[in-house]
Every structure is written in C-alpha cells, then in structure tokens.
Amino acid sequence: MTSGPLLELDAVEVSYGGAIRALSGVSVAVPAGAFVALIGANGAGKTTTLKAAANLLPVDRGAVTAGRISFEGEDVTHQPVHRLVRRGLVLAPEGRRCFRSLTVEENLITGALGRSSTRAEQREDLDKIYALFPRLTEVRRSPAGLVSGGEQQMVAIGRALASRPRVLLLDEPSMGLAPLVVEHIFRALKRLTTESGLAILVAEQNAAIALRHADRAVVLENGRTALEGDAKALAARGDVKAFYLGRA
Ligand code: ATP
C-alpha cells in the first residue's frame, strides 16, 4: 500500500485509431474514500477516461497510447479487466444496464458472480444495498425491465457494489432522471464514500449536481485535464460557473 492516491491517471492519451485522439493528456487522482467528479462538455472525453481506467476501451480500435494508469502505486495500464475487477476497480457503465427479465434482486446477485462469496456474504451485500437504496426493497421481486429509470440506476450501482469495489467508476448516473431522483442517488453515493471508505470517480455532464456532492473535481476540455481541485472551490470560479453551471 502506498500513501498516494488509490487510482491515478497520469497524462493519459487514448486513440480510437487513425487520427482520432480522444484523450491527449488526462490526469486524475482518486484517493481512497474520496468522491471525485469528472466534468466536461459533450465529447470532452469523460467516458473514454473511465473506460481507459477500467481497460474497457473497444478492443478492435481503442488504446491507451501514452501515460500511465496506476492502482495502489502499481502500473496497471494494460492489465486485463478481470484482474482489475479482482483488485477492486469496477465500472458501472452509462445507460444503467441491467438484465431486464431478471428480478431486481437477481440482478444484484449477478454483481457478486465474479468472486467466490458465501450465501451469508451475499445476504450481507444485499442488505447493504437495500439500506443504501430502500426503494429497491419494495421492488426486489419485479423484473428490472419494469421498474422506473431511477430504480434501474440504483440496480446498476447496486450490482457494481456487490462486486465489492474499492474504486467505483460511474458513468453519467444522472442521465434521463428527474432532479429529485438524481439528488437521492448522489446523496447515497456521497454517504458510501464517507461511511464505507469506497472511492468513487463519477463522470457527469450535470456539473452542478456533481460539484455539489463531490470532494474533488477534474474538468476535462478537448481530451485534456484543464482544471483540478476542491469541488466547492471549482464551483465558485467565474469561468466554471459560466461554462458548466449555466450562470456567470
Ligand atoms: P459524452 O458525454 O457525449 O459521452 P464524453 O465526455 O464522455 O462525452 P467521450 O465519449 O469519451 O466523451 O468521447 C471523446 C471523444 O472520443 C469524442 O470525440 C468521441 O467522438 C470519440 N469517441 C468516443 N468513443 C469512440 C469510439 N468508440 N470510436 C471512435 N471515436 C470515439
């Protein structure tokens, strides 16, 4: 264990083949237990950054071409996904993907399939997820495809949590959801980091909500880290307000 950040991206560059350079210098540090927001306009490189960290770039074309990704100080830039997951680096992708015909509870259980867990451990994981999102208790036996968008997002997060991550990478959890639901989800995420020591890196187009709840934030512009710092301090800057928070 090092005293540095748990997850660190240092000057990472990603190419999608040919002349398309999606990232051209992204640096992000995620300390243990921190809630870090990755904000930026459409196409700034937020999703690509998360996929690079999780080694989930499209195999046929996307690749990290420069820079370094480290986990607990060790270079993991090209480490296979299953090994990253086993170490505790887990991505919950955009679009709240779940198995639509399985029940909510079955979906949550699938999150733990990658590791060997006893029934008691499984129960413990489920109890924690239901404590975090009490709403899911009420719909536990419903097919995931039939519950609301907010509940599906909670299922997607719950599934990722069932794999017991140490760093959770979360892509655009607010997408398509009502403001109150988004607020509820971000509060739960913040609580997770403070109470369980989990670190979260959330990519979010909704900068206002992300900066309100995160400890630190990274602003991406055209595939580069443009700003990095305390989330509240960034939210107070005139340029951040004007470009990302919709007011000067
Ligand atoms: P959004 O909020 O729209 O998802 P983003 O900040 O997450 O935006 P990315 O999706 O990471 O941005 O895209 C960064 C750049 O990489 C964009 O120019 C995009 O067109 C390009 N890109 C993303 N995925 C691919 C892909 N599979 N193949 C080729 N180019 C891609």
Short mmCIF file of C-alpha atoms and ligand atoms in Angstrom, two decimals:
data_model
loop_
_atom_site.label_atom_id
_atom_site.label_comp_id
_atom_site.label_asym_id
_atom_site.label_seq_id
_atom_site.Cartn_x
_atom_site.Cartn_y
_atom_site.Cartn_z
CA MET A 1 0.00 0.00 0.00
CA THR A 2 1.32 3.46 -0.85
CA SER A 3 0.31 6.76 0.69
CA GLY A 4 -0.52 8.19 -2.76
CA PRO A 5 -3.90 8.06 -4.49
CA LEU A 6 -5.58 4.68 -4.83
CA LEU A 7 -6.21 5.26 -8.54
CA GLU A 8 -4.16 7.65 -10.62
CA LEU A 9 -4.20 8.54 -14.30
CA ASP A 10 -1.11 10.46 -15.32
CA ALA A 11 -1.02 12.28 -18.67
CA VAL A 12 -3.07 9.54 -20.31
CA GLU A 13 -3.60 9.60 -24.07
CA VAL A 14 -6.12 7.45 -25.91
CA SER A 15 -6.52 6.93 -29.61
CA TYR A 16 -9.50 5.34 -31.37
CA GLY A 17 -7.34 4.52 -34.37
CA GLY A 18 -6.22 6.70 -37.26
CA ALA A 19 -6.12 10.37 -36.48
CA ILE A 20 -8.79 10.26 -33.79
CA ARG A 21 -7.13 11.14 -30.50
CA ALA A 22 -9.86 11.13 -27.87
CA LEU A 23 -7.60 11.89 -24.90
CA SER A 24 -4.44 13.93 -25.16
CA GLY A 25 -3.32 14.38 -21.57
CA VAL A 26 -5.75 13.38 -18.84
CA SER A 27 -4.57 13.34 -15.25
CA VAL A 28 -6.89 12.32 -12.43
CA ALA A 29 -6.10 11.31 -8.86
CA VAL A 30 -8.60 9.39 -6.75
CA PRO A 31 -7.56 9.00 -3.10
CA ALA A 32 -9.07 6.19 -1.00
CA GLY A 33 -12.52 7.15 0.25
CA ALA A 34 -12.78 10.24 -1.97
CA PHE A 35 -15.70 11.27 -4.14
CA VAL A 36 -14.22 12.72 -7.33
CA ALA A 37 -16.24 14.21 -10.19
CA LEU A 38 -15.13 14.26 -13.80
CA ILE A 39 -16.97 17.02 -15.61
CA GLY A 40 -16.82 18.45 -19.12
CA ALA A 41 -18.86 19.14 -22.22
CA ASN A 42 -20.19 16.54 -24.62
CA GLY A 43 -17.28 14.73 -26.21
CA ALA A 44 -14.67 16.12 -23.78
CA GLY A 45 -13.51 12.57 -23.01
CA LYS A 46 -15.25 11.62 -19.76
CA THR A 47 -16.46 8.18 -20.85
CA THR A 48 -13.15 7.44 -22.57
CA THR A 49 -11.30 8.29 -19.35
CA LEU A 50 -13.38 5.83 -17.33
CA LYS A 51 -13.04 3.13 -19.97
CA ALA A 52 -9.28 3.65 -20.15
CA ALA A 53 -9.01 3.29 -16.36
CA ALA A 54 -11.09 0.07 -16.40
CA ASN A 55 -9.30 -1.22 -19.53
CA LEU A 56 -12.65 -1.42 -21.30
CA LEU A 57 -11.85 0.53 -24.46
CA PRO A 58 -13.19 -1.20 -27.61
CA VAL A 59 -10.63 -3.95 -28.24
CA ASP A 60 -10.55 -3.52 -32.00
CA ARG A 61 -9.72 0.18 -32.02
CA GLY A 62 -9.30 1.99 -28.71
CA ALA A 63 -5.97 2.01 -26.91
CA VAL A 64 -4.01 3.92 -24.32
CA THR A 65 -1.09 5.25 -26.37
CA ALA A 66 0.77 7.25 -23.70
CA GLY A 67 0.72 8.00 -19.99
CA ARG A 68 0.25 5.73 -17.04
CA ILE A 69 -2.64 4.36 -15.02
CA SER A 70 -1.76 3.16 -11.56
CA PHE A 71 -3.65 1.41 -8.80
CA GLU A 72 -2.08 1.46 -5.33
CA GLY A 73 1.04 2.82 -6.96
CA GLU A 74 1.39 -0.12 -9.37
CA ASP A 75 1.23 0.37 -13.14
CA VAL A 76 -1.99 -1.30 -14.33
CA THR A 77 -2.23 0.45 -17.71
CA HIS A 78 -2.75 -2.69 -19.74
CA GLN A 79 -3.89 -5.09 -17.07
CA PRO A 80 -6.76 -7.43 -18.07
CA VAL A 81 -10.21 -6.39 -16.89
CA HIS A 82 -10.81 -9.46 -14.71
CA ARG A 83 -7.66 -8.71 -12.76
CA LEU A 84 -8.64 -5.05 -12.30
CA VAL A 85 -12.08 -6.12 -11.06
CA ARG A 86 -10.50 -8.56 -8.64
CA ARG A 87 -8.31 -5.74 -7.30
CA GLY A 88 -11.43 -3.64 -6.80
CA LEU A 89 -11.60 -1.35 -9.83
CA VAL A 90 -15.14 -1.60 -11.19
CA LEU A 91 -17.01 0.36 -13.87
CA ALA A 92 -20.78 0.87 -13.85
CA PRO A 93 -21.35 1.97 -17.45
CA GLU A 94 -23.62 4.64 -18.84
CA GLY A 95 -27.22 3.67 -19.57
CA ARG A 96 -27.99 1.83 -16.29
CA ARG A 97 -27.59 -1.56 -17.92
CA CYS A 98 -29.34 -4.42 -16.21
CA PHE A 99 -30.81 -7.81 -17.11
CA ARG A 100 -34.35 -6.70 -17.89
CA SER A 101 -36.07 -10.07 -17.46
CA LEU A 102 -34.33 -10.94 -14.18
CA THR A 103 -35.77 -9.55 -10.96
CA VAL A 104 -34.14 -6.62 -9.21
CA GLU A 105 -32.71 -8.95 -6.56
CA GLU A 106 -31.38 -11.43 -9.15
CA ASN A 107 -29.65 -8.52 -10.89
CA LEU A 108 -27.99 -7.50 -7.63
CA ILE A 109 -26.83 -11.08 -7.04
CA THR A 110 -25.21 -11.25 -10.50
CA GLY A 111 -22.89 -8.46 -9.34
CA ALA A 112 -21.20 -10.88 -6.97
CA LEU A 113 -20.73 -13.69 -9.50
CA GLY A 114 -17.18 -12.69 -10.32
CA ARG A 115 -15.92 -13.51 -6.85
CA SER A 116 -16.45 -16.51 -4.67
CA SER A 117 -18.89 -15.49 -1.97
CA THR A 118 -20.81 -17.50 0.58
CA ARG A 119 -24.57 -17.18 0.97
CA ALA A 120 -24.04 -15.20 4.16
CA GLU A 121 -21.77 -12.75 2.33
CA GLN A 122 -24.33 -12.47 -0.45
CA ARG A 123 -27.05 -11.66 2.10
CA GLU A 124 -24.78 -9.09 3.74
CA ASP A 125 -24.16 -7.40 0.37
CA LEU A 126 -27.88 -7.32 -0.43
CA ASP A 127 -28.72 -5.86 3.00
CA LYS A 128 -26.17 -3.09 2.47
CA ILE A 129 -27.58 -2.26 -0.96
CA TYR A 130 -31.15 -2.21 0.35
CA ALA A 131 -30.06 0.02 3.25
CA LEU A 132 -28.48 2.40 0.75
CA PHE A 133 -31.49 2.35 -1.62
CA PRO A 134 -34.55 1.38 0.48
CA ARG A 135 -36.73 1.82 -2.60
CA LEU A 136 -35.20 -1.35 -4.07
CA THR A 137 -36.55 -3.44 -1.19
CA GLU A 138 -40.07 -2.72 -2.39
CA VAL A 139 -39.37 -3.76 -5.98
CA ARG A 140 -36.95 -6.61 -5.25
CA ARG A 141 -39.20 -9.21 -6.96
CA SER A 142 -40.10 -7.11 -10.00
CA PRO A 143 -38.39 -7.68 -13.34
CA ALA A 144 -35.69 -4.99 -13.65
CA GLY A 145 -37.05 -4.05 -17.07
CA LEU A 146 -40.31 -2.92 -15.49
CA VAL A 147 -39.05 -0.66 -12.69
CA SER A 148 -38.50 3.08 -13.08
CA GLY A 149 -35.38 4.63 -14.61
CA GLY A 150 -34.21 5.80 -11.19
CA GLU A 151 -34.65 2.32 -9.74
CA GLN A 152 -32.75 0.83 -12.69
CA GLN A 153 -29.88 3.22 -11.99
CA MET A 154 -29.92 2.10 -8.35
CA VAL A 155 -29.83 -1.54 -9.55
CA ALA A 156 -26.84 -0.77 -11.81
CA ILE A 157 -24.98 0.86 -8.91
CA GLY A 158 -26.03 -1.93 -6.54
CA ARG A 159 -24.76 -4.59 -8.93
CA ALA A 160 -21.40 -2.85 -9.13
CA LEU A 161 -21.30 -2.62 -5.32
CA ALA A 162 -21.99 -6.34 -4.99
CA SER A 163 -18.61 -6.99 -6.56
CA ARG A 164 -17.13 -5.17 -3.53
CA PRO A 165 -15.13 -2.49 -5.32
CA ARG A 166 -12.56 -0.22 -3.72
CA VAL A 167 -12.89 2.29 -6.55
CA LEU A 168 -16.22 2.60 -8.34
CA LEU A 169 -16.16 4.26 -11.76
CA LEU A 170 -19.61 5.56 -12.59
CA ASP A 171 -20.62 6.95 -15.95
CA GLU A 172 -23.35 9.61 -16.10
CA PRO A 173 -25.69 8.34 -13.35
CA SER A 174 -28.00 11.38 -13.77
CA MET A 175 -28.80 10.65 -17.41
CA GLY A 176 -32.51 10.91 -18.15
CA LEU A 177 -33.56 11.04 -14.49
CA ALA A 178 -35.69 13.57 -12.62
CA PRO A 179 -33.74 16.05 -10.45
CA LEU A 180 -35.06 14.66 -7.16
CA VAL A 181 -34.02 11.13 -8.08
CA VAL A 182 -30.58 12.36 -9.11
CA GLU A 183 -30.22 14.18 -5.79
CA HIS A 184 -31.17 11.00 -3.90
CA ILE A 185 -28.62 8.94 -5.84
CA PHE A 186 -25.78 11.44 -5.35
CA ARG A 187 -26.53 11.68 -1.62
CA ALA A 188 -26.33 7.89 -1.39
CA LEU A 189 -23.02 7.87 -3.27
CA LYS A 190 -21.56 10.55 -1.00
CA ARG A 191 -22.69 8.57 2.05
CA LEU A 192 -20.99 5.47 0.68
CA THR A 193 -17.65 7.22 0.42
CA THR A 194 -17.81 8.69 3.91
CA GLU A 195 -19.20 5.60 5.64
CA SER A 196 -17.52 2.72 3.85
CA GLY A 197 -14.30 4.25 2.56
CA LEU A 198 -15.15 3.37 -1.04
CA ALA A 199 -13.65 5.78 -3.59
CA ILE A 200 -15.88 6.96 -6.42
CA LEU A 201 -14.95 8.59 -9.72
CA VAL A 202 -18.14 9.81 -11.36
CA ALA A 203 -18.28 11.19 -14.91
CA GLU A 204 -21.14 13.64 -15.10
CA GLN A 205 -22.49 16.08 -17.63
CA ASN A 206 -24.64 17.61 -14.88
CA ALA A 207 -21.78 19.61 -13.36
CA ALA A 208 -23.95 21.39 -10.81
CA ILE A 209 -25.01 18.23 -9.01
CA ALA A 210 -21.58 16.63 -9.31
CA LEU A 211 -19.76 19.65 -7.86
CA ARG A 212 -22.30 19.97 -5.07
CA HIS A 213 -21.65 16.47 -3.77
CA ALA A 214 -18.07 15.63 -4.75
CA ASP A 215 -14.97 16.35 -2.65
CA ARG A 216 -12.75 17.00 -5.63
CA ALA A 217 -13.30 17.53 -9.34
CA VAL A 218 -11.47 17.37 -12.63
CA VAL A 219 -12.61 19.45 -15.59
CA LEU A 220 -11.90 17.92 -19.00
CA GLU A 221 -11.68 20.06 -22.12
CA ASN A 222 -10.98 18.53 -25.51
CA GLY A 223 -9.47 15.37 -24.06
CA ARG A 224 -7.23 17.13 -21.53
CA THR A 225 -7.36 17.92 -17.85
CA ALA A 226 -8.00 21.66 -17.83
CA LEU A 227 -8.67 22.20 -14.12
CA GLU A 228 -8.42 20.07 -10.99
CA GLY A 229 -9.13 20.84 -7.36
CA ASP A 230 -11.56 21.07 -4.48
CA ALA A 231 -15.11 20.72 -5.87
CA LYS A 232 -16.55 23.69 -3.93
CA ALA A 233 -13.63 25.92 -4.91
CA LEU A 234 -14.07 24.98 -8.58
CA ALA A 235 -17.83 25.63 -8.39
CA ALA A 236 -17.10 29.14 -7.08
CA ARG A 237 -14.87 30.09 -10.04
CA GLY A 238 -16.36 32.51 -12.55
CA ASP A 239 -15.19 30.53 -15.60
CA VAL A 240 -16.58 27.24 -14.26
CA LYS A 241 -19.90 28.93 -13.44
CA ALA A 242 -20.09 30.46 -16.91
CA PHE A 243 -19.16 27.33 -18.87
CA TYR A 244 -20.51 24.50 -16.78
CA LEU A 245 -23.06 25.79 -14.31
CA GLY A 246 -25.08 27.93 -16.68
CA ARG A 247 -24.52 31.25 -14.92
CA ALA A 248 -21.74 33.85 -14.70
P1 ATP B 1 -20.48 12.28 -23.76
O1 ATP B 1 -20.94 12.99 -22.55
O2 ATP B 1 -21.12 12.76 -25.02
O3 ATP B 1 -20.47 10.78 -23.63
P2 ATP B 1 -17.67 12.30 -23.17
O4 ATP B 1 -17.09 13.48 -22.47
O5 ATP B 1 -17.96 11.10 -22.37
O6 ATP B 1 -18.97 12.74 -23.96
P3 ATP B 1 -16.27 10.53 -24.95
O7 ATP B 1 -17.48 9.72 -25.19
O8 ATP B 1 -15.20 9.97 -24.09
O9 ATP B 1 -16.68 11.96 -24.35
O10 ATP B 1 -15.67 10.94 -26.37
C1 ATP B 1 -14.40 11.60 -26.52
C2 ATP B 1 -14.06 11.63 -28.00
O11 ATP B 1 -13.81 10.31 -28.47
C3 ATP B 1 -15.17 12.21 -28.89
O12 ATP B 1 -14.57 12.95 -29.92
C4 ATP B 1 -15.84 10.97 -29.44
O13 ATP B 1 -16.41 11.21 -30.71
C5 ATP B 1 -14.67 9.99 -29.56
N1 ATP B 1 -15.11 8.58 -29.40
C6 ATP B 1 -15.74 8.06 -28.31
N2 ATP B 1 -15.95 6.73 -28.46
C7 ATP B 1 -15.46 6.40 -29.68
C8 ATP B 1 -15.37 5.17 -30.44
N3 ATP B 1 -15.82 4.01 -29.96
N4 ATP B 1 -14.79 5.23 -31.67
C9 ATP B 1 -14.30 6.39 -32.15
N5 ATP B 1 -14.34 7.57 -31.51
C10 ATP B 1 -14.91 7.60 -30.29
#
